[in-house]
Tab-separated table of C-alpha atoms in Angstrom:
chain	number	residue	atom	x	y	z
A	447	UNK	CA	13.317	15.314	5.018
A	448	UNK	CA	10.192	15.270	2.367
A	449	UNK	CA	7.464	13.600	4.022
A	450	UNK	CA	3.603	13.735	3.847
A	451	UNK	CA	2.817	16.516	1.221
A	452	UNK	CA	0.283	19.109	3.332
A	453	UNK	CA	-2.323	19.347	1.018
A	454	UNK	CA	-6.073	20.959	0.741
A	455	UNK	CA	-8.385	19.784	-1.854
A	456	UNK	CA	-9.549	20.613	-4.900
A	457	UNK	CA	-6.136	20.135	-6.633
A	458	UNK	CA	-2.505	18.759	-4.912
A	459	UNK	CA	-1.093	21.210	-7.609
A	460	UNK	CA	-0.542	23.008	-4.241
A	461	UNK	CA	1.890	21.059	-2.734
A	462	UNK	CA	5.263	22.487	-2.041
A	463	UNK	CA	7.865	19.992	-1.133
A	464	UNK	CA	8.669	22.771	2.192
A	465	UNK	CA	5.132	21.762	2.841
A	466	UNK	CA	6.312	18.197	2.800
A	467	UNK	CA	8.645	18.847	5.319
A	468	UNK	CA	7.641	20.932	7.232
A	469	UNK	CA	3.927	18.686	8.302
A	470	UNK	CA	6.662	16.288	9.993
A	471	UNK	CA	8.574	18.818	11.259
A	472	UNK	CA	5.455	20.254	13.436
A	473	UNK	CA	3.865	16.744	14.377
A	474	UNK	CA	7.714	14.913	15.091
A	475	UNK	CA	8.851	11.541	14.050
A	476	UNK	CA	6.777	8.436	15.033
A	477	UNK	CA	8.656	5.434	15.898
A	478	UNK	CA	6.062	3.517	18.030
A	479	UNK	CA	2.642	3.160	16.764
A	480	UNK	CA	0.370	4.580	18.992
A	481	UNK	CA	-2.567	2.495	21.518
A	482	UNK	CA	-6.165	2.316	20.722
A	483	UNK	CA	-6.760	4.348	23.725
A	484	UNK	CA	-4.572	7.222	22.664
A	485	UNK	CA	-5.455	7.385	19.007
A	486	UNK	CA	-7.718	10.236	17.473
A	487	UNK	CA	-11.277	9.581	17.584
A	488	UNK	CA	-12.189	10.024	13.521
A	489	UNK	CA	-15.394	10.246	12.860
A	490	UNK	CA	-17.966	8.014	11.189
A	491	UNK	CA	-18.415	9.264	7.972
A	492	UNK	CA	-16.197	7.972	5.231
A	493	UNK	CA	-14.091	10.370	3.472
A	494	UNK	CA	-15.835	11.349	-0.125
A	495	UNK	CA	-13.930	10.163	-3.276
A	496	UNK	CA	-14.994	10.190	-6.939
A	497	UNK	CA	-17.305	6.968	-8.210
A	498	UNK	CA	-14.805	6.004	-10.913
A	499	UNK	CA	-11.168	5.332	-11.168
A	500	UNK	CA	-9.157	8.638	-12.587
A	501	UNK	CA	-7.462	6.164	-14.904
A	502	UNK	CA	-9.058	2.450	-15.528
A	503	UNK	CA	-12.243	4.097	-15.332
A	504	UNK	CA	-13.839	1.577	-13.062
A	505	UNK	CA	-15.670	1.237	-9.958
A	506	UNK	CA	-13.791	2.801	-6.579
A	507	UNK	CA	-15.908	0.857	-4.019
A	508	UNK	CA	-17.474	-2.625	-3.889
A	509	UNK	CA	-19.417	-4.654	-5.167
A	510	UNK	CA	-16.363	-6.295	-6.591
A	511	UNK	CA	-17.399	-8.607	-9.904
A	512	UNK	CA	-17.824	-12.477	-8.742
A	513	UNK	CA	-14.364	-13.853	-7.933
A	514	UNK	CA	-12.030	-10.996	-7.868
A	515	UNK	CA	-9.896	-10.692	-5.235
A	516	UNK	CA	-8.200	-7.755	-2.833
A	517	UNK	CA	-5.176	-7.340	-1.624
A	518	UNK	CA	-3.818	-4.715	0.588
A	519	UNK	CA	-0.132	-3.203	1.416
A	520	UNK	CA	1.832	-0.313	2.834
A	521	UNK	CA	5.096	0.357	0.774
A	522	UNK	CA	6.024	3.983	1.540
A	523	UNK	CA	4.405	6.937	-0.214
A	524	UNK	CA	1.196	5.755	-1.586
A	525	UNK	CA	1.108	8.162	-4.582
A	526	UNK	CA	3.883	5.802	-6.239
A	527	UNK	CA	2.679	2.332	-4.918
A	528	UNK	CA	-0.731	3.084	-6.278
A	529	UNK	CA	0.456	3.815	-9.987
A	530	UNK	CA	2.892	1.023	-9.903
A	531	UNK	CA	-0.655	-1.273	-9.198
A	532	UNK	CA	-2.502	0.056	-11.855
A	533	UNK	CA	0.410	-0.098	-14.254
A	534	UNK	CA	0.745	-3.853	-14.034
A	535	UNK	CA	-0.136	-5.178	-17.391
A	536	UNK	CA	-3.581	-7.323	-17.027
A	537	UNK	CA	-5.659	-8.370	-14.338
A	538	UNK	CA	-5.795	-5.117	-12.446
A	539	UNK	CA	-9.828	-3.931	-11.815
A	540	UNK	CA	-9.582	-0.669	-9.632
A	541	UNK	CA	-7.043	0.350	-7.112
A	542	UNK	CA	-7.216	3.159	-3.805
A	543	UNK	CA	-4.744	4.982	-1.703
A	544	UNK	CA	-5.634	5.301	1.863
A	545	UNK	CA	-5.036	4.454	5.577
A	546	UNK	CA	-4.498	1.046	6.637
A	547	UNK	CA	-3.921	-0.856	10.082
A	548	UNK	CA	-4.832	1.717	12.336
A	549	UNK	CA	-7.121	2.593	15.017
A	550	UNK	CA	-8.713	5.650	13.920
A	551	UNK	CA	-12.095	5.403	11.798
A	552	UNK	CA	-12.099	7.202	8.300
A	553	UNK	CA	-8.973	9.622	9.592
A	554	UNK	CA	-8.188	12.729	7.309
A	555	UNK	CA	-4.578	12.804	5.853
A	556	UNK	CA	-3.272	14.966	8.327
A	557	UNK	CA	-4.483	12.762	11.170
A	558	UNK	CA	-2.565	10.171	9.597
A	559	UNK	CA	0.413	12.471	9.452
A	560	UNK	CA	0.481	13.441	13.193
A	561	UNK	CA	1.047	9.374	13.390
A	562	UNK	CA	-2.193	9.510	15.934
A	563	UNK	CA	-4.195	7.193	14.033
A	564	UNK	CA	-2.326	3.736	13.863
A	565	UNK	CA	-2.266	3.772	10.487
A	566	UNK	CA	0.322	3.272	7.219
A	567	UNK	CA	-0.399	4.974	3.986
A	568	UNK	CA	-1.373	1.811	1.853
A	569	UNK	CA	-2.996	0.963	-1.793
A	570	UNK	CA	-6.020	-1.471	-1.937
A	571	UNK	CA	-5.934	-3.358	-5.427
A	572	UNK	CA	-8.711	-5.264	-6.587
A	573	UNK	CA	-7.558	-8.056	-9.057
A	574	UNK	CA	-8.779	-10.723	-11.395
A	575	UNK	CA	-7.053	-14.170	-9.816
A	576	UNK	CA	-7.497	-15.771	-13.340
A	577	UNK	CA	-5.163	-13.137	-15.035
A	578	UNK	CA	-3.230	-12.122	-12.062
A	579	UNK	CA	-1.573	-14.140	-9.465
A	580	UNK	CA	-1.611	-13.214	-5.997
A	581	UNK	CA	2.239	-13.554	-6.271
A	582	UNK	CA	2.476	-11.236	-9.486
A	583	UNK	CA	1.423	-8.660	-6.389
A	584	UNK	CA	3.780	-9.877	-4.051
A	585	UNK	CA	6.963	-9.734	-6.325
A	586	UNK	CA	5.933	-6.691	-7.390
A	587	UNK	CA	5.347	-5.357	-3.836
A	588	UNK	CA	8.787	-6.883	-2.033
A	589	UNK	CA	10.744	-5.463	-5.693
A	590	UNK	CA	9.568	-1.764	-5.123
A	591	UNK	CA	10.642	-0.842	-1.884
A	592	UNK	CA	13.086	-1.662	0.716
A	593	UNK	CA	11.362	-3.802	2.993
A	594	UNK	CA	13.978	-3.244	5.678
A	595	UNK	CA	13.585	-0.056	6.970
A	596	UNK	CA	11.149	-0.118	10.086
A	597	UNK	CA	9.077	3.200	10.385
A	598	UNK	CA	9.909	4.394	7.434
A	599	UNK	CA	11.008	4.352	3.808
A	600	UNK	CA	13.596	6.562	2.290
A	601	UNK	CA	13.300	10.481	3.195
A	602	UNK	CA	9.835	9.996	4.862
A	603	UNK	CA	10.268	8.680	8.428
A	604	UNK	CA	6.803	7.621	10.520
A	605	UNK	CA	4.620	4.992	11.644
A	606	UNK	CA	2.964	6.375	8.791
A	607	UNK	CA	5.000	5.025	5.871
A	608	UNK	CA	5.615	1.205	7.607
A	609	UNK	CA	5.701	-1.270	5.131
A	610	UNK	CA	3.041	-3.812	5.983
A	611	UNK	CA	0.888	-6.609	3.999
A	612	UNK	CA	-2.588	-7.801	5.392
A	613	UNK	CA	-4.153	-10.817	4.169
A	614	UNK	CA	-7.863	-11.926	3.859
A	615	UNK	CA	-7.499	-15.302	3.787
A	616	UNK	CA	-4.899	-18.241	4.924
A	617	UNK	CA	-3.599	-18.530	1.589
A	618	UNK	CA	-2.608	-15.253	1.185
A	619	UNK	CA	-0.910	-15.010	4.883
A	620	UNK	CA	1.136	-18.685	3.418
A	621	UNK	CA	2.442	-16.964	0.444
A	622	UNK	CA	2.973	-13.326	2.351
A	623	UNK	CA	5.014	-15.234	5.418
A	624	UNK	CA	7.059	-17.977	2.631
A	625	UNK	CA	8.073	-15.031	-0.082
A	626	UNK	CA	8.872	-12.705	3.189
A	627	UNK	CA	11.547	-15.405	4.127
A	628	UNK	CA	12.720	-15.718	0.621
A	629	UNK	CA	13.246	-12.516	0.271
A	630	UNK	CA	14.848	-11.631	3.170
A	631	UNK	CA	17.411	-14.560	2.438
A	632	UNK	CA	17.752	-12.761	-1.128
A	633	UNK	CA	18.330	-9.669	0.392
A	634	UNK	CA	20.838	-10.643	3.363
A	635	UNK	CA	18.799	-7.922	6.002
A	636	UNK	CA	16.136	-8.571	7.905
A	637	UNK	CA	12.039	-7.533	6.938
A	638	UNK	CA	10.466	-5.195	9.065
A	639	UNK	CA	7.458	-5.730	6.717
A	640	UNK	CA	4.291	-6.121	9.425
A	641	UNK	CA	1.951	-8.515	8.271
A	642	UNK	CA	-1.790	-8.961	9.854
A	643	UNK	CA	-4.573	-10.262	8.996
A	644	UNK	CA	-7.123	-7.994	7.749
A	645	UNK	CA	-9.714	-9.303	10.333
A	646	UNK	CA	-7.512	-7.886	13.556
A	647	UNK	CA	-8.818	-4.697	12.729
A	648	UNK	CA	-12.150	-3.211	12.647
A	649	UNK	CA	-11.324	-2.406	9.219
A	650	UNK	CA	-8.409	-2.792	7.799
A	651	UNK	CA	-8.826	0.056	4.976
A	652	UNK	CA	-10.449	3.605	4.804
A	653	UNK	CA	-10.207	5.400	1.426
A	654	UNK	CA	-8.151	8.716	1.397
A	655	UNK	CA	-9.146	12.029	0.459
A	656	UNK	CA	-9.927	11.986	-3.427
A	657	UNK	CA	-6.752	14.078	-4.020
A	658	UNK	CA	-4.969	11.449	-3.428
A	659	UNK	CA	-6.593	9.092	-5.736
A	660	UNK	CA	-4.644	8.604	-8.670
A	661	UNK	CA	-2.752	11.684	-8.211
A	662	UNK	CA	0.262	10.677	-9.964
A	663	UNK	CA	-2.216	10.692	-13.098
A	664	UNK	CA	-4.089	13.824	-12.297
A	665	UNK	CA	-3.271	17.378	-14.594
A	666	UNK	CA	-0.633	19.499	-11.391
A	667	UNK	CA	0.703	16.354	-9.928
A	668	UNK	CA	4.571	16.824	-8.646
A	669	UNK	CA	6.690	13.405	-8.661
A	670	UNK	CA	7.414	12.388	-5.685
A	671	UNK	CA	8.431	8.670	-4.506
A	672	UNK	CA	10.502	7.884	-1.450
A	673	UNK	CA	10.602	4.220	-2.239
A	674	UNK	CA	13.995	2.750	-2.363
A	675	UNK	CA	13.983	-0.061	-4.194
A	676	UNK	CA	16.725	-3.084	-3.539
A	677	UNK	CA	17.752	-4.305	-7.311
A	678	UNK	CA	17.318	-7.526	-5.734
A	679	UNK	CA	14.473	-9.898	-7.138
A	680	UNK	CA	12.231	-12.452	-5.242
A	681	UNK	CA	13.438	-15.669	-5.689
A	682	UNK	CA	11.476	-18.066	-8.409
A	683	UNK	CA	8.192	-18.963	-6.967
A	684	UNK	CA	9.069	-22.927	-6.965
A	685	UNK	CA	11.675	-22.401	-4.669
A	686	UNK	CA	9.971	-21.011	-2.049
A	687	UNK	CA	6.518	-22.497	-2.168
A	688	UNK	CA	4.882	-25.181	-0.530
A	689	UNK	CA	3.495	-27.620	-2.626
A	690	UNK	CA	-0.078	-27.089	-1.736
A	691	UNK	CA	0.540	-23.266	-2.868
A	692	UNK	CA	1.611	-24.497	-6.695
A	693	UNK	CA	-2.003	-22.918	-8.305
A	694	UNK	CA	-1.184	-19.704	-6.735
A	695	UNK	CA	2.014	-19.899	-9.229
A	696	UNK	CA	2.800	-16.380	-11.045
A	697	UNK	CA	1.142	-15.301	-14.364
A	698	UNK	CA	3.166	-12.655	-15.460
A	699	UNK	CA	6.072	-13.810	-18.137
A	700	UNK	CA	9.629	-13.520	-16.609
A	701	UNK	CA	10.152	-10.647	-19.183
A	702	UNK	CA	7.791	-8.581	-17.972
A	703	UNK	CA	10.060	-8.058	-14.980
């Protein structure tokens, strides 16, 4: 199976697809994640990634502008998930690939790999909440991968590639846990989607290598996606929101999706 592309900085022009393939083949399929006490130490250094987004051409790292809001999610390969963020039409101020919900502090791709950190690839995305609903993320996150699958999503298999959503605030874990039954009513299979909260982890995000950035937008990148999308779509927002949830409703026209 194709799963986590070996690569070495500068460039991911590198990457074979045998490469792929052959990183799981070495380290084995995860199925359980692994305990604090056996996960890789890391180190405390972050990883080093450029200042400004490849594409938007904004900030990478915090301070976020007054308001703005983050949200962040595993949905299989993060190359794809990222651009799919950034490609949303308004609202969108920077997003990030990296390693979320693990144990291991600022862990190197192929840590992550070996499925000895904890972790999920996952895409942080900063947003403007007066252009962008919260939920705009969500459809767009439950539409673009099969939420289904467990430790894994399409040909990658691993802890690694979970899908997962981790919330900041009680709002956000509301909306997460009521479109989560929605859609697995619209989808007739049950969601393997974890969902945390961001606090229940030292932190809940380290930045990947800056290869990984953007790299679906970078001169040398190969498509790749493993996502399997379900052709299903998240039920209307007023039919599975509570009341108290209505200013939370989505911004994004109905023809947009």
């Amino acid at each position: 199976p194709l799963s986590c592309p070996q690569t070495t900085p500068p460039l991911p022009a590198t990457v074979s697809f045998a490469s792929r393939a052959g990183i799981m083949f070495m380290m084995g399929k995860k199925s359980e994640i692994v305990s604090k006490a056996n996960a890789l130490p890391g180190r405390s250094t972050p990883l080093s990634i450029s200042p400004a987004h490849y594409v938007l051409e904004t900030p990478m790292k915090a301070p976020w502008p007054a308001g703005y809001k983050v949200a962040v999610f595993a949905n299989g390969c993060f190359w794809g998930s990222e651009k799919g963020a950034w490609r949303l039409p308004f609202g969108i101020h920077t997003t990030a690939v990296g390693y979320a919900a693990g144990h291991t502090p600022n862990p190197t791709y192929e840590e992550a790999c070996s499925g000895r950190t904890g972790h999920t690839e996952a895409v942080q995305v900063v947003f403007d909440p007066s252009q962008l609903s919260f939920v705009d993320i969500l459809r767009w996150f439950w539409e673009s991968h099969d939420p289904s699958q467990g430790m894994g999503q399409g040909n990658d298999r691993g802890t690694q590639y979970r899908s997962g959503f981790y919330y900041f605030d009680e709002e956000q874990k509301e909306l997460i846990e009521q479109s989560k039954a929605a859609y697995e009513a619209a989808i007739g299979k049950k969601i393997t989607t974890e969902v945390k909260a961001a606090s229940d982890f030292e932190q809940v995000f380290y930045y990947a290598e800056d290869y990984h950035q953007q790299y679906l937008a970078k001169p040398g990148a190969r498509p790749y996606c493993s996502a399997q999308p379900l052709q299903v779509s998240l039920p209307d927002f007023e039919k599975w929101a509570l009341p108290h949830l209505a200013h939370h409703a989505p911004k994004l026209p109905k023809a947009f999706w």
